[in-house]
PDB file of C-alpha atoms in Angstrom:
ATOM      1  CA  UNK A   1      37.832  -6.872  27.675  1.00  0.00           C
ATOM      2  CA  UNK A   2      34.327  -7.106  26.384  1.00  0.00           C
ATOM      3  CA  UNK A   3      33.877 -10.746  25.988  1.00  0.00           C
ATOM      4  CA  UNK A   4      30.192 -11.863  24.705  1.00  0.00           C
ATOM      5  CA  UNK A   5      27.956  -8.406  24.394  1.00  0.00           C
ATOM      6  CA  UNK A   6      24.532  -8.998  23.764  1.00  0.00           C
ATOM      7  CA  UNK A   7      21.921  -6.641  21.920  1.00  0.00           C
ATOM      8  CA  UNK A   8      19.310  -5.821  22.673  1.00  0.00           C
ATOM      9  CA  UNK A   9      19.047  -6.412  26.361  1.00  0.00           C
ATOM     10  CA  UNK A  10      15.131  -5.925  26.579  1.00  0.00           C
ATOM     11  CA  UNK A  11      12.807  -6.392  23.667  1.00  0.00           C
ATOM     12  CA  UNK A  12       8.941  -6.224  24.026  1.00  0.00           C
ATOM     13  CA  UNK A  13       7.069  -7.489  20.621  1.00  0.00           C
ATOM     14  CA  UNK A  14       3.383  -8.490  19.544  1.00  0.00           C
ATOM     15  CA  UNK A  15       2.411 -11.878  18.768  1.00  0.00           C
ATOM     16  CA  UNK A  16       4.000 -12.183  15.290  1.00  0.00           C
ATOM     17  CA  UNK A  17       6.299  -9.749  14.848  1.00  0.00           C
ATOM     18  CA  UNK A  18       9.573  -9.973  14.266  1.00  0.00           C
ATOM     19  CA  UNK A  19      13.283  -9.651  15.478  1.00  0.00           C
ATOM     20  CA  UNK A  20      16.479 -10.501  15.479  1.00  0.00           C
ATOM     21  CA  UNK A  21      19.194 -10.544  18.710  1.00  0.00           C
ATOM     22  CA  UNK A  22      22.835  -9.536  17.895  1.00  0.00           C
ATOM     23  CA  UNK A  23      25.529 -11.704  19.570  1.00  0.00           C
ATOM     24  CA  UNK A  24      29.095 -10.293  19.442  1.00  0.00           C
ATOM     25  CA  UNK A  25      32.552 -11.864  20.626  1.00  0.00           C
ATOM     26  CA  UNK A  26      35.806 -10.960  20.646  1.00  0.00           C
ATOM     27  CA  UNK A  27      38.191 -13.464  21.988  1.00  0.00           C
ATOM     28  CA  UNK A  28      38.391 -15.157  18.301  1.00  0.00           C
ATOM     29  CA  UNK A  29      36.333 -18.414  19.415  1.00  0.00           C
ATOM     30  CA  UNK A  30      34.959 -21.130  16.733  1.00  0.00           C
ATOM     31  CA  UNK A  31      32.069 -22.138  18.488  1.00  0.00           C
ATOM     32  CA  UNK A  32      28.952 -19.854  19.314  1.00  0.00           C
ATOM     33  CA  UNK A  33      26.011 -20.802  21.104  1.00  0.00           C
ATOM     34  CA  UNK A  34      21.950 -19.504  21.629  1.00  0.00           C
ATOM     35  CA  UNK A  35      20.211 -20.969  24.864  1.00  0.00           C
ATOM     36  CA  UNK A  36      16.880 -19.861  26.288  1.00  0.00           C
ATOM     37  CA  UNK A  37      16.504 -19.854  30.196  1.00  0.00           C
ATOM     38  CA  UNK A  38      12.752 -20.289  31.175  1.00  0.00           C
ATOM     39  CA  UNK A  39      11.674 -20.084  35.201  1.00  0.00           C
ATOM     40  CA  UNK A  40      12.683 -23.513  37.026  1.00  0.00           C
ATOM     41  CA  UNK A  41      14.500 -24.734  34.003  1.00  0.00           C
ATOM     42  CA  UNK A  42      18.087 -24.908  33.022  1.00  0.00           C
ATOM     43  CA  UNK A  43      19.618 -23.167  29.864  1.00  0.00           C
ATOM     44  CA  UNK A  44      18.181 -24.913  26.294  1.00  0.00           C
ATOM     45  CA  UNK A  45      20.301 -25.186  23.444  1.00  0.00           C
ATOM     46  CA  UNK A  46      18.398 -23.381  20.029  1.00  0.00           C
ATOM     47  CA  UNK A  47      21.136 -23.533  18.109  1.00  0.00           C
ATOM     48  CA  UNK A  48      25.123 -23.714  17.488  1.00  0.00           C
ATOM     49  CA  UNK A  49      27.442 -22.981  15.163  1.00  0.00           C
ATOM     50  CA  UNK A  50      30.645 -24.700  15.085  1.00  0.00           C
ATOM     51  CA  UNK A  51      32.598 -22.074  12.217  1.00  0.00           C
ATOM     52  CA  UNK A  52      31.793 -19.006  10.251  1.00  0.00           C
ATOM     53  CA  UNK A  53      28.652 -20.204   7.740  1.00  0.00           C
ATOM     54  CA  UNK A  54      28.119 -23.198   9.693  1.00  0.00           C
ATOM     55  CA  UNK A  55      24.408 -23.603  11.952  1.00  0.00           C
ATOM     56  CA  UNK A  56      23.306 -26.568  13.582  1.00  0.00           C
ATOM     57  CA  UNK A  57      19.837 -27.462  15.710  1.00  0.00           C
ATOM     58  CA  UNK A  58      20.240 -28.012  19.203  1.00  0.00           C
ATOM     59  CA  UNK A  59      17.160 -29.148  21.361  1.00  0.00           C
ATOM     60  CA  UNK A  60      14.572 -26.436  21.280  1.00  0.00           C
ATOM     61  CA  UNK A  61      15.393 -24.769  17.529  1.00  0.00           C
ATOM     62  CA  UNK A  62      12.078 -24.488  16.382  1.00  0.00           C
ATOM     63  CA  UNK A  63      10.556 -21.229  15.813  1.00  0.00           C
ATOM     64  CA  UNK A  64      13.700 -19.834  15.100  1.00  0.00           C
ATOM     65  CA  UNK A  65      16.207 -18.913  12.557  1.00  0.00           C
ATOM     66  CA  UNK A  66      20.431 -18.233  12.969  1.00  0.00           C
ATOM     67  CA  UNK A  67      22.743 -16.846  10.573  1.00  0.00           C
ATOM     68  CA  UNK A  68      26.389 -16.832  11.406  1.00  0.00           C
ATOM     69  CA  UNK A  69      27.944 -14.948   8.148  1.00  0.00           C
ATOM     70  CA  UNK A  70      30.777 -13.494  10.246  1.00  0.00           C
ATOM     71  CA  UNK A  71      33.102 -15.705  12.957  1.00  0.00           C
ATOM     72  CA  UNK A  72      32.780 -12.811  15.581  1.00  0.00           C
ATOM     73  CA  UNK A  73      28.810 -12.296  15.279  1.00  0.00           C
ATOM     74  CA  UNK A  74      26.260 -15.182  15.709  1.00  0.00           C
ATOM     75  CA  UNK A  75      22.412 -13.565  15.129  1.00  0.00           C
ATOM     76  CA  UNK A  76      19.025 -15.325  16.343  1.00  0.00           C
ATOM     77  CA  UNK A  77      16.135 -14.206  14.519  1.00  0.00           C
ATOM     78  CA  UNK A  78      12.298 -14.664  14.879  1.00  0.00           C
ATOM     79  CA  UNK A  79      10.117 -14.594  12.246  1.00  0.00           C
ATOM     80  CA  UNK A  80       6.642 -14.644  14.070  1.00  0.00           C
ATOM     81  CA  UNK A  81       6.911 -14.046  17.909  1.00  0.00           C
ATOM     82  CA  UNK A  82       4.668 -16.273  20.046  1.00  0.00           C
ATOM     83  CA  UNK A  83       3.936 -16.033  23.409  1.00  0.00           C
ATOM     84  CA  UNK A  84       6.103 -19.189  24.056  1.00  0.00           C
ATOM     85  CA  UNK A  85       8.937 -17.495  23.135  1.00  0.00           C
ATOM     86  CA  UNK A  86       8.872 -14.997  26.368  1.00  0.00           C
ATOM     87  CA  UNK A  87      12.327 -16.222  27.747  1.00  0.00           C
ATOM     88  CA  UNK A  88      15.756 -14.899  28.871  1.00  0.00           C
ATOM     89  CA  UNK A  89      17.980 -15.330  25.848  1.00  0.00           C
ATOM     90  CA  UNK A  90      21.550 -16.236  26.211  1.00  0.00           C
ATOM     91  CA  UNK A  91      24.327 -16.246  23.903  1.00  0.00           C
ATOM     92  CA  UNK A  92      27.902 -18.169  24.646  1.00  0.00           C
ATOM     93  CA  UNK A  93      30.884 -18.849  22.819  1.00  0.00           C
ATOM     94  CA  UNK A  94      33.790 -21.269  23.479  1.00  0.00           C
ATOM     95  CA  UNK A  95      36.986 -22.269  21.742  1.00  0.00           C
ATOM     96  CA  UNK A  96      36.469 -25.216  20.640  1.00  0.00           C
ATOM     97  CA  UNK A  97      33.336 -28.065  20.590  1.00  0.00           C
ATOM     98  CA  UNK A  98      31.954 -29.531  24.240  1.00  0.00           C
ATOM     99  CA  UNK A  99      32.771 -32.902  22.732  1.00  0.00           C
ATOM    100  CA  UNK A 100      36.742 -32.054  22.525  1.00  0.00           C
ATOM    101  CA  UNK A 101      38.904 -33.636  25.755  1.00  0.00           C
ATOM    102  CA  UNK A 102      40.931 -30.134  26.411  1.00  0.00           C
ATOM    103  CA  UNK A 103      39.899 -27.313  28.991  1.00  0.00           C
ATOM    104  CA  UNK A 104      36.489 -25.485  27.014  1.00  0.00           C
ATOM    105  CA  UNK A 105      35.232 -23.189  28.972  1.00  0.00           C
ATOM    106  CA  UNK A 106      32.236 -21.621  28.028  1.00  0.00           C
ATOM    107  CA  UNK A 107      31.461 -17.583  28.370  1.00  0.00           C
ATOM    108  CA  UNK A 108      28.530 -16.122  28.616  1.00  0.00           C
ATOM    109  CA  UNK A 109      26.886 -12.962  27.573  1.00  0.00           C
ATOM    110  CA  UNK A 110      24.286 -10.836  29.991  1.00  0.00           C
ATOM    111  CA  UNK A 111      21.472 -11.757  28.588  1.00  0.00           C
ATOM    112  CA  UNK A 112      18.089 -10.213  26.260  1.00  0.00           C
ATOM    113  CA  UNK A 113      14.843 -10.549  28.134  1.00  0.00           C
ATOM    114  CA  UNK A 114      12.428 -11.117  25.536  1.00  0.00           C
ATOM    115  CA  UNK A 115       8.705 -10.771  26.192  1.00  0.00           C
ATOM    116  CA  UNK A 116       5.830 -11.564  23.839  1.00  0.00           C
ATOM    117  CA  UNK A 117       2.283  -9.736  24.219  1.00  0.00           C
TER     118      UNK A 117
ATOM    119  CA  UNK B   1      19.372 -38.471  25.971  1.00  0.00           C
ATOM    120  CA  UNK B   2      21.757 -36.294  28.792  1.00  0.00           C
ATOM    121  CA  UNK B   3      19.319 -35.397  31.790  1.00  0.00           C
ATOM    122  CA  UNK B   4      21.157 -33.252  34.766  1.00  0.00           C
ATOM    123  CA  UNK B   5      19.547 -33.264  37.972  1.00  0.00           C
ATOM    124  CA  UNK B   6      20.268 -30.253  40.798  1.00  0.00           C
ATOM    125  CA  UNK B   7      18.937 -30.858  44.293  1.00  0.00           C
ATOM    126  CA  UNK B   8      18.098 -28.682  46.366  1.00  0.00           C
ATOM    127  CA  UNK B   9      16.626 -26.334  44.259  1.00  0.00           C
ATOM    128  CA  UNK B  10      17.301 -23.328  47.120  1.00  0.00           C
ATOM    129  CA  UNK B  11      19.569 -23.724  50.254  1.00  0.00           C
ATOM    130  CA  UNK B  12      19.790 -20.938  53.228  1.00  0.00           C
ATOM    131  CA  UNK B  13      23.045 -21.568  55.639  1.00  0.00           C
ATOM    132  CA  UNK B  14      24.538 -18.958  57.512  1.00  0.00           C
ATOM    133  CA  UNK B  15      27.716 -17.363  57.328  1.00  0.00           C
ATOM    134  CA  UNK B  16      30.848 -19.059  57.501  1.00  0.00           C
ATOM    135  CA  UNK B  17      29.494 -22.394  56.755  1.00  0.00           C
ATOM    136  CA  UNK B  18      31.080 -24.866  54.075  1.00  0.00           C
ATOM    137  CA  UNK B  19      28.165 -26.450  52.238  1.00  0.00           C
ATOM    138  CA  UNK B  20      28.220 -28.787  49.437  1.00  0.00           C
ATOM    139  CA  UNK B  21      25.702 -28.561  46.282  1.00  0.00           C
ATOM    140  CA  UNK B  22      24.417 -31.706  44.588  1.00  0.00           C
ATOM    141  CA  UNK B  23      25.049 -32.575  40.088  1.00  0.00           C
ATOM    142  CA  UNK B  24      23.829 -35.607  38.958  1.00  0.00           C
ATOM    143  CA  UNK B  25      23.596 -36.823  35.389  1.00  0.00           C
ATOM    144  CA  UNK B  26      22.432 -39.934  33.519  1.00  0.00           C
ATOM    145  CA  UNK B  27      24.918 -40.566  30.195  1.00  0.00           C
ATOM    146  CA  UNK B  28      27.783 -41.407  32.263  1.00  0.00           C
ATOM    147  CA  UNK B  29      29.928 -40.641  28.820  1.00  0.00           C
ATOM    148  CA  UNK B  30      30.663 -37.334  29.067  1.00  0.00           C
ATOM    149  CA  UNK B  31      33.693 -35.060  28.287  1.00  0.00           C
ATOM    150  CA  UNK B  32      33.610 -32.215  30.582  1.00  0.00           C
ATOM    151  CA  UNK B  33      31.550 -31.110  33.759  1.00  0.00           C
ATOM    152  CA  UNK B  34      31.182 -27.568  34.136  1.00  0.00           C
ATOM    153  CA  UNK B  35      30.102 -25.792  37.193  1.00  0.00           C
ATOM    154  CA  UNK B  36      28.810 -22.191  36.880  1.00  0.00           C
ATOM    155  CA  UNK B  37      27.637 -18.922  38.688  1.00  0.00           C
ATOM    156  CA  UNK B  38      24.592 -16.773  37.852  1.00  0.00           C
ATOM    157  CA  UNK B  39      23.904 -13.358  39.934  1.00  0.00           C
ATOM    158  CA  UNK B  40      20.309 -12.083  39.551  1.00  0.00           C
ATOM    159  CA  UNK B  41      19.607 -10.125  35.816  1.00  0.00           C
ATOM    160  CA  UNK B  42      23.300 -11.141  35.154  1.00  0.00           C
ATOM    161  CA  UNK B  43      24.771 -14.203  32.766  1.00  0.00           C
ATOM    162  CA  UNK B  44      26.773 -17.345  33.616  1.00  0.00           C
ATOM    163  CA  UNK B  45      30.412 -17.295  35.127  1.00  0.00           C
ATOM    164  CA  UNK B  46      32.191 -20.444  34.400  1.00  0.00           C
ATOM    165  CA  UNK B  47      33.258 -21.314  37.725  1.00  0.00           C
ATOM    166  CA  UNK B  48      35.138 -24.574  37.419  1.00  0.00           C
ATOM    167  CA  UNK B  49      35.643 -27.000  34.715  1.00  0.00           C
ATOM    168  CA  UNK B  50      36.382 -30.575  35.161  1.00  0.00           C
ATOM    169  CA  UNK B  51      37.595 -32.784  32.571  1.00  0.00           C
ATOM    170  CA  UNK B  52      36.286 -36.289  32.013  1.00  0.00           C
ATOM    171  CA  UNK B  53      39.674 -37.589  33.010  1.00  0.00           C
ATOM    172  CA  UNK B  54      40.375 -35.905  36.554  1.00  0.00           C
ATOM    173  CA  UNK B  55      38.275 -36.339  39.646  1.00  0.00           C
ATOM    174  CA  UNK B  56      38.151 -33.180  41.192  1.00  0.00           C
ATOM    175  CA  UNK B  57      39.257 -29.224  40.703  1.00  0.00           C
ATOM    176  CA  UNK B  58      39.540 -26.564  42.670  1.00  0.00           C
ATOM    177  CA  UNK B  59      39.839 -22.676  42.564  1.00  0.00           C
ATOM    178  CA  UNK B  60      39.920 -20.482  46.110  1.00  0.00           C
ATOM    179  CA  UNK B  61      36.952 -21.615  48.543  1.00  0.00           C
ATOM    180  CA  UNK B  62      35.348 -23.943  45.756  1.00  0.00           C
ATOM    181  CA  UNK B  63      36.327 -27.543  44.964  1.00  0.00           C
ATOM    182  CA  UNK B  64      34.437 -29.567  42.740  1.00  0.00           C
ATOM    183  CA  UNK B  65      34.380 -33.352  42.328  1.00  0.00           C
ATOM    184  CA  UNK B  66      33.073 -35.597  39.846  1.00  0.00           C
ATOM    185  CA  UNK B  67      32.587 -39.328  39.442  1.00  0.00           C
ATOM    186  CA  UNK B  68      31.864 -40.953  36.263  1.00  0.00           C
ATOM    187  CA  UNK B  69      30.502 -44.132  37.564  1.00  0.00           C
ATOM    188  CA  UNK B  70      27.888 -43.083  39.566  1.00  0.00           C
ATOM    189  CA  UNK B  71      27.037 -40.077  37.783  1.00  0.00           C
ATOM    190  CA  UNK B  72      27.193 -37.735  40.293  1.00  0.00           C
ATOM    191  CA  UNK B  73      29.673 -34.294  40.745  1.00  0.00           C
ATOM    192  CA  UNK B  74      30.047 -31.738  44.006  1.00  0.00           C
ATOM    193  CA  UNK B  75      30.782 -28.354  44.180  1.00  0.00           C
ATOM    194  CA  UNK B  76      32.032 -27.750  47.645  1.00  0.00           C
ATOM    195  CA  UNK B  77      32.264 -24.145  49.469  1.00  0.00           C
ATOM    196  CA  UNK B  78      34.687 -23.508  51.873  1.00  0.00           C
ATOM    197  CA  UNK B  79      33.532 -21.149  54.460  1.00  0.00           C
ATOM    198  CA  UNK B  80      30.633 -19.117  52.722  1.00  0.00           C
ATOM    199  CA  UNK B  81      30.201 -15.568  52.707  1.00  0.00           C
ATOM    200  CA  UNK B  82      26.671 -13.002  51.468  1.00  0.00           C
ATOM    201  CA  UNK B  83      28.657 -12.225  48.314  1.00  0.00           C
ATOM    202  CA  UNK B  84      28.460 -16.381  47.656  1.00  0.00           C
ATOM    203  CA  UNK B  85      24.674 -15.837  47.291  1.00  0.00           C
ATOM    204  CA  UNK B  86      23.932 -16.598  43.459  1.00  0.00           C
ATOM    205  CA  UNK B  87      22.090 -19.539  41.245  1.00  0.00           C
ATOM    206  CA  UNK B  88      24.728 -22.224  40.869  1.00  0.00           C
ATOM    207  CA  UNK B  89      24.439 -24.465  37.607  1.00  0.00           C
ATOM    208  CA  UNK B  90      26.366 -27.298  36.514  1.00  0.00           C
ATOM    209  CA  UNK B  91      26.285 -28.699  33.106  1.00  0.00           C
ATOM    210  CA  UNK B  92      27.419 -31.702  31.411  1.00  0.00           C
ATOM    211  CA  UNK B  93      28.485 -32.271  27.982  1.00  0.00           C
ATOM    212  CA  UNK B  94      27.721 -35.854  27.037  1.00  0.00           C
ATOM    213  CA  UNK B  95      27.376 -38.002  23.518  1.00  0.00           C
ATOM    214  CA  UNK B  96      25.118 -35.414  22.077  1.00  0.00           C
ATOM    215  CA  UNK B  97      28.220 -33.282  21.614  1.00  0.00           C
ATOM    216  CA  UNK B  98      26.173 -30.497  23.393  1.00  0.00           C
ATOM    217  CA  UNK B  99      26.136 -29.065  27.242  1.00  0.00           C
ATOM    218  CA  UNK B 100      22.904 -30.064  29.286  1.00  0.00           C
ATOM    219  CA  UNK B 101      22.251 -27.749  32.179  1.00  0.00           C
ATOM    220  CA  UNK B 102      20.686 -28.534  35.009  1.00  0.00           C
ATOM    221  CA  UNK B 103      18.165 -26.075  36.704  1.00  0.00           C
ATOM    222  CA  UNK B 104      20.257 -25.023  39.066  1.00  0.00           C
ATOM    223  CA  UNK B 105      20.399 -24.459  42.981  1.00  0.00           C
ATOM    224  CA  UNK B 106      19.554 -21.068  44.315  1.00  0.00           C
ATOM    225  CA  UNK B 107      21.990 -20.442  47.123  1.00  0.00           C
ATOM    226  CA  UNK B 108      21.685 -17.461  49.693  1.00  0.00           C
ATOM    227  CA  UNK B 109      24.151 -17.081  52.677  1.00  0.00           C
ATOM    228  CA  UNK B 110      23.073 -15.536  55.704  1.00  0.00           C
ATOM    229  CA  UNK B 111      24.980 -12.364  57.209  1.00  0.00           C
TER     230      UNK B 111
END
């Protein structure tokens, strides 16, 4: 019953270091998902992937790199941490695309509060 | 480009009230409107998931409804409670193939 785990949850870095957040799932969905939640703003796509091997932008990707080598794990990585990059990571996953006309729910993991010094 | 629009950004009623939270969005061609939960520290719980096709679903307390043509959808509570107190967030998926989230209205009901 684990759904979308997250890791880490908390992550302090320096300006330009590096690091990567681990996104698991295990209800077999195609579609994986990276937002960022900043104060007073709603959730901003960084990137998608639609299959196993398959990335794709979404509307804030730059500054960050996604590798999605195995259907159940979808990884975010930054290369050189700025400041503007302090932000409540989320990860989701869904069944099948947002643009599809069946029921898509979307489900969430808990979160990694990122902060950049 | 999708743009989705929560007002109030807070709302305080007491107990036992039903209350009504405001979506609006601007690409009237979307597929799905999704209406979600978020507790403090925690992540999103889909609450309810209307399809561009139907007007309205509900689940318990909550109803939500949506209409297309003036691109606007409701999420309706049925007699509130304290453990209703959460960040409520609706999203719409439009032609961009991607959910847009608005920023969500911070609800807190009143023992």
């Amino acid at each position: 019953n684990a759904g979308v785990t997250q890791t880490p949850k908390f992550r302090v870095l320096k300006t330009g270091q590096s690091m990567t957040l681990l996104c698991a799932q295990d209800m077999n969905h195609e579609y994986m998902y990276w937002y960022r939640q900043d104060p007073g703003m709603g959730l901003r796509l960084i990137h998608y992937s639609v299959g196993e091997g398959t990335t794709a932008k979404g509307e804030v990707p730059d500054g960050y790199n996604v590798s999605r080598l195995k259907k159940q794990n979808f990884l975010l990585g930054l290369e050189s941490a700025a400041p503007s990059q302090t932000s409540v990571y989320f990860c989701a996953s869904s069944r099948m695309g947002q643009a599809t006309s069946g029921a898509n729910v979307l489900t969430f993991g808990a979160g990694s509060r990122l902060t950049v010094l | 480009k999708q743009e989705v629009t929560q007002i109030p950004a807070a709302l305080s009623v007491p107990e036992g009230e039903n209350l009504v939270l405001n979506c609006s969005f601007t690409d009237s061609a979307i597929y799905n409107l999704q209406w979600f939960r978020q507790d403090p520290g925690k992540g999103l719980t889909s609450l309810l998931l209307i399809q561009s096709s139907q007007r309205e679903q509900t689940s318990g307390r909550l109803n939500a409804s949506l209409d297309k043509s003036s691109g606007r959808s409701t999420l309706y509570i049925a007699a509130s409670q304290p453990g209703d107190s959460a960040t409520y967030l609706c999203a719409a998926s439009g032609s961009a193939r991607q959910l847009t989230f608005g920023s969500g209205t911070q609800l807190t009901v009143l023992p």
